PDB file of C-alpha atoms in Angstrom:
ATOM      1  CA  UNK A 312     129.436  86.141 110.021  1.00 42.00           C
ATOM      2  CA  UNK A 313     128.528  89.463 108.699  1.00 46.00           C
ATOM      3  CA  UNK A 314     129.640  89.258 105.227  1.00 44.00           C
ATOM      4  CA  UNK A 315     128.004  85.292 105.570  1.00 46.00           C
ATOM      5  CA  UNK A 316     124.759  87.587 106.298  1.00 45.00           C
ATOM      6  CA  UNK A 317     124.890  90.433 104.089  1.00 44.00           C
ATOM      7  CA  UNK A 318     126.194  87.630 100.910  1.00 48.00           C
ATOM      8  CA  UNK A 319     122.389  85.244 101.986  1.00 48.00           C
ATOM      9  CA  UNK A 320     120.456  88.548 101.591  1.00 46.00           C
ATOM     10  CA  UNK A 321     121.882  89.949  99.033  1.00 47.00           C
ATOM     11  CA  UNK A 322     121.110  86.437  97.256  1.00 49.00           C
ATOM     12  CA  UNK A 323     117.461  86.260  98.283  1.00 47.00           C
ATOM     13  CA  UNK A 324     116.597  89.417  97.111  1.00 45.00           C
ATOM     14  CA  UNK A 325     118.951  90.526  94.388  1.00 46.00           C
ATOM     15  CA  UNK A 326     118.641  87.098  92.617  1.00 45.00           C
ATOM     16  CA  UNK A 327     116.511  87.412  89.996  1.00 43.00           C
ATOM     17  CA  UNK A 328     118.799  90.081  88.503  1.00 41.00           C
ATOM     18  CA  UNK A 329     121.879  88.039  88.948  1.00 40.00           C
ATOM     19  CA  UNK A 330     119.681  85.075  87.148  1.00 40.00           C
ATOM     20  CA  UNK A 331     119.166  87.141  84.566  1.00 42.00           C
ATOM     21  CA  UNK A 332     122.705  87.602  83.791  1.00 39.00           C
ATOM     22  CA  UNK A 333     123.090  83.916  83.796  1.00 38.00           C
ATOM     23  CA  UNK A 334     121.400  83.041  81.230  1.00 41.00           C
ATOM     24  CA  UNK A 335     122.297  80.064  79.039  1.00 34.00           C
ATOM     25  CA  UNK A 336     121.775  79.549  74.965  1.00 36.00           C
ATOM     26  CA  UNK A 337     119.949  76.943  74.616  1.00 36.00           C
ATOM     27  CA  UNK A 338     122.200  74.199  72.107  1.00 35.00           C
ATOM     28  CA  UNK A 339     122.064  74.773  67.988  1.00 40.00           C
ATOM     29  CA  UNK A 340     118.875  76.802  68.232  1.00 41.00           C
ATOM     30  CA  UNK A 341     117.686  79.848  66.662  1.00 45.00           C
ATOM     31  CA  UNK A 342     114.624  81.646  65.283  1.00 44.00           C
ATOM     32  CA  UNK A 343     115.257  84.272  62.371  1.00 50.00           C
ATOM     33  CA  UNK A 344     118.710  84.602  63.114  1.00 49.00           C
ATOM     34  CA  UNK A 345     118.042  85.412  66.690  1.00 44.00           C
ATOM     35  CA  UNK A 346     119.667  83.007  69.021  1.00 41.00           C
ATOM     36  CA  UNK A 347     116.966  81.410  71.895  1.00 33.00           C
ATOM     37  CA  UNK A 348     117.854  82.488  74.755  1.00 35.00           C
ATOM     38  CA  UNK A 349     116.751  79.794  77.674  1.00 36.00           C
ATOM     39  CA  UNK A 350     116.464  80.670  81.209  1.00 38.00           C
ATOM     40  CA  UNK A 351     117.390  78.346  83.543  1.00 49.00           C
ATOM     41  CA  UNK A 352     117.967  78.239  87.686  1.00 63.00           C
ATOM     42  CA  UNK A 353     120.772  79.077  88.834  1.00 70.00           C
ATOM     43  CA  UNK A 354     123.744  76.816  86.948  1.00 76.00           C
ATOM     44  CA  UNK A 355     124.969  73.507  89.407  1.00 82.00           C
ATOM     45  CA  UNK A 356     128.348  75.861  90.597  1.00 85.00           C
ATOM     46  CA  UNK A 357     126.228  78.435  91.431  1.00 82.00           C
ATOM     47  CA  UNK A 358     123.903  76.356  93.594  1.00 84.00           C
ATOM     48  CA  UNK A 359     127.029  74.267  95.020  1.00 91.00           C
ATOM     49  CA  UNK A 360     127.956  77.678  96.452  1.00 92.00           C
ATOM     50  CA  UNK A 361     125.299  78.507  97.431  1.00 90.00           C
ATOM     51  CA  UNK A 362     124.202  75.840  99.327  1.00 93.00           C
ATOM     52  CA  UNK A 363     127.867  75.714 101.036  1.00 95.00           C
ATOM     53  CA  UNK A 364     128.337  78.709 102.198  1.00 95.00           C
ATOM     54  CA  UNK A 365     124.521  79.042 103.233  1.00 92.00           C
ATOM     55  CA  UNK A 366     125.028  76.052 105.631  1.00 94.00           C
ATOM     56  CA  UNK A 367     128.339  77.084 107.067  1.00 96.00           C
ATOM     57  CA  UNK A 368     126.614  80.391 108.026  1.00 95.00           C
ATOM     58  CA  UNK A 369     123.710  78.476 109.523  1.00 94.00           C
ATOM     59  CA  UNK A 370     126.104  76.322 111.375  1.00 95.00           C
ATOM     60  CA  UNK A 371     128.049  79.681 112.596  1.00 96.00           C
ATOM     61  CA  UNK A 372     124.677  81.518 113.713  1.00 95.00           C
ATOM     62  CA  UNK A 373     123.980  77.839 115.394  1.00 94.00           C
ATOM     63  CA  UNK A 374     126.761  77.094 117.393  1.00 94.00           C
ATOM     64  CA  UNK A 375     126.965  81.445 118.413  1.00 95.00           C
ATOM     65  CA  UNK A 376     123.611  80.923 119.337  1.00 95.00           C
ATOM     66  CA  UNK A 377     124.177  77.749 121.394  1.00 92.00           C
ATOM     67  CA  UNK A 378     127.680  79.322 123.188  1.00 93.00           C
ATOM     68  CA  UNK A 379     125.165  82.044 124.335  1.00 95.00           C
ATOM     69  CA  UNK A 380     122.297  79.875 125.719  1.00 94.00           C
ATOM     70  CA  UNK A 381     124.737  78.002 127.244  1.00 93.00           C
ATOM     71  CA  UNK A 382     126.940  79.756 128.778  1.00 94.00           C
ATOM     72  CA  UNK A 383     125.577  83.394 128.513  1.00 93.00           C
ATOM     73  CA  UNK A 384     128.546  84.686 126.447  1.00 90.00           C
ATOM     74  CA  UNK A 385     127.491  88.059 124.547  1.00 94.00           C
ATOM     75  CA  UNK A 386     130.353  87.884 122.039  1.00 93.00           C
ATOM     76  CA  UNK A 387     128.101  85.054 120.080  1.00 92.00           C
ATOM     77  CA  UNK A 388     131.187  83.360 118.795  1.00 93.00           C
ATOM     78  CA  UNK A 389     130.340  80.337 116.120  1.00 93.00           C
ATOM     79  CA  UNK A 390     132.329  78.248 114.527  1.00 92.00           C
ATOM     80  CA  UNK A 391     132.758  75.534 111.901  1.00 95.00           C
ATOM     81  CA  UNK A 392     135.173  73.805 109.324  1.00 95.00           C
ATOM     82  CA  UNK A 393     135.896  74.251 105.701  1.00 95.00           C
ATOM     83  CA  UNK A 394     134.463  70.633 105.574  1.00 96.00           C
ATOM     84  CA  UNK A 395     130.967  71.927 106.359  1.00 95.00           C
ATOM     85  CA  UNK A 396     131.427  74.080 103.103  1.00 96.00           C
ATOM     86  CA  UNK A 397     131.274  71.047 101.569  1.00 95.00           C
ATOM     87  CA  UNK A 398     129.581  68.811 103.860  1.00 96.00           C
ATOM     88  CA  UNK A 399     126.533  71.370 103.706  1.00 95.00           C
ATOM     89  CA  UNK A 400     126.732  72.232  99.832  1.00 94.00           C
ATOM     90  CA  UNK A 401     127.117  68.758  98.604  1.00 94.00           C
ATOM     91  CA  UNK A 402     124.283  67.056 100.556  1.00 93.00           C
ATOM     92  CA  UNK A 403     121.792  69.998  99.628  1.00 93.00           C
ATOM     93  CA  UNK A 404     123.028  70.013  95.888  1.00 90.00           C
ATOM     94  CA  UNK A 405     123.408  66.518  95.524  1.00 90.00           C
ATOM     95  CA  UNK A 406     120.333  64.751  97.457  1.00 92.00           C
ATOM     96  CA  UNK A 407     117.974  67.318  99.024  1.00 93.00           C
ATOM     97  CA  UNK A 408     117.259  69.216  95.773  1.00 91.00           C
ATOM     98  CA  UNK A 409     116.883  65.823  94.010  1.00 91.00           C
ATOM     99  CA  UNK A 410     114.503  64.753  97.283  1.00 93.00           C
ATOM    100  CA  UNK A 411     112.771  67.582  97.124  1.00 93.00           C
ATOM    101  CA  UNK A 412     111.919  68.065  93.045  1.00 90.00           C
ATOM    102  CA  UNK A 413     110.702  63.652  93.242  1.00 93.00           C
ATOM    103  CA  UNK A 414     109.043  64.287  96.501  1.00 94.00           C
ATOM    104  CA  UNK A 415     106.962  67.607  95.271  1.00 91.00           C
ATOM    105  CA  UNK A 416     106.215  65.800  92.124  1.00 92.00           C
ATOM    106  CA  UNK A 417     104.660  62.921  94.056  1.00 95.00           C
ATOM    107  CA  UNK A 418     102.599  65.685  95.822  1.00 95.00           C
ATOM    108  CA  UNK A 419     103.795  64.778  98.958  1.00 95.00           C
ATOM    109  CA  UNK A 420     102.483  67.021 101.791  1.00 94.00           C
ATOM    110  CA  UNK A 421     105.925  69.785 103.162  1.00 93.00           C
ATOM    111  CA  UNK A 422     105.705  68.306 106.558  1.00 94.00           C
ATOM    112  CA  UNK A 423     106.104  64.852 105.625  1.00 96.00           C
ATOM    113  CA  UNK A 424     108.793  65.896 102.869  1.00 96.00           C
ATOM    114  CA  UNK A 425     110.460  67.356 106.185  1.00 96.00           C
ATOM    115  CA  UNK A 426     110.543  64.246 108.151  1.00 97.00           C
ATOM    116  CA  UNK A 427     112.098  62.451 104.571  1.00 96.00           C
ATOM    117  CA  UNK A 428     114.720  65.707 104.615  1.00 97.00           C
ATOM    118  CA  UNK A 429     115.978  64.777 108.201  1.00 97.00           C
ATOM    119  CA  UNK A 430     116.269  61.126 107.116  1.00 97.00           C
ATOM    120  CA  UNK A 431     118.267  61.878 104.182  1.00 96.00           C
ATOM    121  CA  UNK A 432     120.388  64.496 106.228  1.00 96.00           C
ATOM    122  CA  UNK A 433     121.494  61.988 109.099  1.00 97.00           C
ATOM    123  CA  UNK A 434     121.878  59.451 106.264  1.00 97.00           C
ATOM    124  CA  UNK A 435     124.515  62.077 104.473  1.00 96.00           C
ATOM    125  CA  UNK A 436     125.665  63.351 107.947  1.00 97.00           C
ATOM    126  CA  UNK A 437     126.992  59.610 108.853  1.00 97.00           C
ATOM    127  CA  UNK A 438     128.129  59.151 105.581  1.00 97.00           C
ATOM    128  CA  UNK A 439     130.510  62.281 105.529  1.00 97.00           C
ATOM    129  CA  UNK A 440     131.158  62.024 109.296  1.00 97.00           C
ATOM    130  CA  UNK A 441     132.520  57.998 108.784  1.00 97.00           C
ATOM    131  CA  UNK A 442     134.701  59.264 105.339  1.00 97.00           C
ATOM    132  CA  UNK A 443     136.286  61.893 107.277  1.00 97.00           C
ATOM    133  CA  UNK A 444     136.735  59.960 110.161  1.00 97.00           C
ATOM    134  CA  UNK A 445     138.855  57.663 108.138  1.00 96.00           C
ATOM    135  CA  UNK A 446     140.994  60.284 107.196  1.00 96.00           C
ATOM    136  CA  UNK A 447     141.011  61.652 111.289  1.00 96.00           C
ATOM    137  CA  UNK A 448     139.068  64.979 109.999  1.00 96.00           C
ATOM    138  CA  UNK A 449     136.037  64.953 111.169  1.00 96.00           C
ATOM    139  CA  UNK A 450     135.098  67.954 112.945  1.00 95.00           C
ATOM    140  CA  UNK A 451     132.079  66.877 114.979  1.00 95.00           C
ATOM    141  CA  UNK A 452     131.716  64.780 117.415  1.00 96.00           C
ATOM    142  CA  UNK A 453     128.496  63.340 119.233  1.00 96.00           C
ATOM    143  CA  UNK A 454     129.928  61.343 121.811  1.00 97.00           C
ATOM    144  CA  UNK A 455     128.571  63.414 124.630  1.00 95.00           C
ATOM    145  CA  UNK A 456     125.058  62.820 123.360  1.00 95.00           C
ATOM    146  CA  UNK A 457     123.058  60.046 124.647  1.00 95.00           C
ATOM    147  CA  UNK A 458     121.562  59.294 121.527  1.00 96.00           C
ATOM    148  CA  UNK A 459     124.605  59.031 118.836  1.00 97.00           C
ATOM    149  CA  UNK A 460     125.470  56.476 116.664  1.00 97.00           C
ATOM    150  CA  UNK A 461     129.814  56.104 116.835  1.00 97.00           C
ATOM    151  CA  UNK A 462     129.923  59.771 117.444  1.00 96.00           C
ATOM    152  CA  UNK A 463     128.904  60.908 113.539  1.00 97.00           C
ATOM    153  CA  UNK A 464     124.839  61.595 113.947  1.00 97.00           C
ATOM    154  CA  UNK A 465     122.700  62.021 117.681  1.00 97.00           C
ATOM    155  CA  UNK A 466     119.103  61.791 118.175  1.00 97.00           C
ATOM    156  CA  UNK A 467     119.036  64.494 120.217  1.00 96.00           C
ATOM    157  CA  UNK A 468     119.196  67.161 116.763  1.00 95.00           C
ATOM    158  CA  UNK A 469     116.627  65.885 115.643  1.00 97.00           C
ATOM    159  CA  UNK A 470     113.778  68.514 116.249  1.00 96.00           C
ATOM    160  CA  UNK A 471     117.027  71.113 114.851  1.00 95.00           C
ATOM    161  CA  UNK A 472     117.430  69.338 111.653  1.00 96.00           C
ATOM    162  CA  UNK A 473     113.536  69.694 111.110  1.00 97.00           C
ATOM    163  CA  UNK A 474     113.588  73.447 111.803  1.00 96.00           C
ATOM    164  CA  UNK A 475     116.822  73.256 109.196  1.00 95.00           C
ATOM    165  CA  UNK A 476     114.458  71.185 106.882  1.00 96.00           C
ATOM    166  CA  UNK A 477     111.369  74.204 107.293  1.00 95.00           C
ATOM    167  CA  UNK A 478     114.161  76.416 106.328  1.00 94.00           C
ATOM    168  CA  UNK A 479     115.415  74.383 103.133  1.00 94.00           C
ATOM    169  CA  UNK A 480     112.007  73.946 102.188  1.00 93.00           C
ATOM    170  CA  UNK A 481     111.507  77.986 102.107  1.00 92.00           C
ATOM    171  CA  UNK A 482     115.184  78.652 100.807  1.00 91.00           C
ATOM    172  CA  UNK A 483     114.278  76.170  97.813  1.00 89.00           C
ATOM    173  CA  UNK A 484     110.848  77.300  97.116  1.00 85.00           C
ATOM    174  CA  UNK A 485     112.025  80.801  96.707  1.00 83.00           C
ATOM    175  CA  UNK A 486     115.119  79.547  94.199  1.00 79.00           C
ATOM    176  CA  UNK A 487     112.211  77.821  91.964  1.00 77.00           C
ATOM    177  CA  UNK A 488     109.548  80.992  92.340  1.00 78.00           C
ATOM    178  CA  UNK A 489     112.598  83.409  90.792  1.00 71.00           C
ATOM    179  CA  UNK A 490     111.650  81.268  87.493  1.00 62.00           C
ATOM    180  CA  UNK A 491     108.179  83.250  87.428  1.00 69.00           C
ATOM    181  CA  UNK A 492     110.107  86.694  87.776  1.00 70.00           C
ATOM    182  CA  UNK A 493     108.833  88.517  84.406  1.00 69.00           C
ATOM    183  CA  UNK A 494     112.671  88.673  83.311  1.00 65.00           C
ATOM    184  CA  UNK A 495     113.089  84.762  82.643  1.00 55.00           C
ATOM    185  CA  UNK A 496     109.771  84.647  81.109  1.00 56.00           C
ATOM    186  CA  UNK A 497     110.455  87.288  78.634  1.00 58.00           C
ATOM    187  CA  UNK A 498     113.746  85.430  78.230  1.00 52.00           C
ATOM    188  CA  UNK A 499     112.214  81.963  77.752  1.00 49.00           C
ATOM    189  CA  UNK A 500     109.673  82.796  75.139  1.00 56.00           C
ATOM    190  CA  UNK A 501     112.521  85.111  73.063  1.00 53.00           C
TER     191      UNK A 501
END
C-alpha cells in the first residue's frame, strides 16, 4: 500500500516532467532540419498503468478502510486480485476516458457525466465479473447484498462508485491540465 501511495503521488505531481521525457516525433515532419517535436498525454501503456495500478490501490485503501469500520481492526489490511489490475485499468483506459472526452465535448454538466460514469462502470463491472466467472476467477462476489444482479454488480455501491466517479473526474482533469504545463507548449510550437 505504501509504495501504491508514494508511486500515485509521485505521478500527480512529478508528471509533467516525466511527460516531458515522453515526448513523441510527430511522423515525416520537420522545419529547417529540426525535427517537430509533438507533445502528447501520456502514451496508451502509460495510461493502462496507470489507471491499473491506481484502481487496485483504491480498491486496497477501500476494502482496509471497510475491515476497520467494520470490525474495528487497526492493522487496515486491504486486499484485491491481479484481475483488478486489469479490471480497473482496462475499463478506465478503454471506456471512461472515451466517456469522458464525448461527454465533455457535448458540454455535459460533471455531475451528470458522474451518474453516466457509474452506468458505464456497473456495465464493465458485469461484463468482467460474467467473463471471469466463466473461467471460475472472479474475485468478487455480491451475493450477500440485497441488491445484486447474479453476484457480479449490487445496488448497494452505488453512492461508492459515484464518489469513485468525483475522483476519476479530478484524476482525469489533472492528466489533461499537464498539457498547459509551459514544457509541452514550448515543445508543441518547436
Amino acid at each position: 500500500v505504501i509504495v501504491c501511495f508514494v508511486y500515485h503521488i509521485h505521478a500527480i505531481y512529478c508528471l509533467p516532467t516525466a511527460c516531458q521525457l515522453l515526448r513523441i516525433p510527430a511522423e515525416g515532419s520537420s522545419r529547417g532540419g529540426k525535427q517537430i517535436v509533438q507533445a502528447a498525454m501520456l502514451p496508451w501503456p502509460y495510461r493502462l498503468f496507470f489507471w491499473g495500478v491506481h484502481g487496485v490501490f483504491v480498491e486496497v485503501a477501500f476494502t482496509g478502510l471497510w475491515e476497520f469500520a467494520a470490525s474495528g481492526n487497526w492493522t487496515l489490511k486491504g486486499y484485491s486480485s491481479i484481475w483488478s489490475f486489469f479490471t480497473y485499468g482496462l475499463g478506465a483506459f478503454l471506456a471512461l476516458e472515451y466517456l469522458h472526452s464525448r461527454l465533455k465535448s457535448l458540454k455535459m454538466h460533471w455531475l451528470l457525466r458522474c451518474v453516466v460514469y457509474v452506468v458505464g462502470t456497473y456495465l464493465w463491472e458485469f461484463s468482467c465479473g460474467l467473463i471471469l466467472s466463466y473461467f471460475n476467477a472472479c474475485p468478487w462476489d455480491y451475493t450477500a447484498f440485497t441488491y445484486n444482479t447474479m453476484g457480479l454488480i449490487t445496488l448497494e455501491y452505488a453512492p461508492l462508485w459515484f464518489l469513485g466517479a468525483l475522483y476519476f473526474e479530478v484524476l482525469i482533469n489533472i492528466m489533461q491540465r499537464l498539457e498547459e504545463v509551459p514544457e509541452w507548449k514550448r515543445l508543441k510550437s518547436a
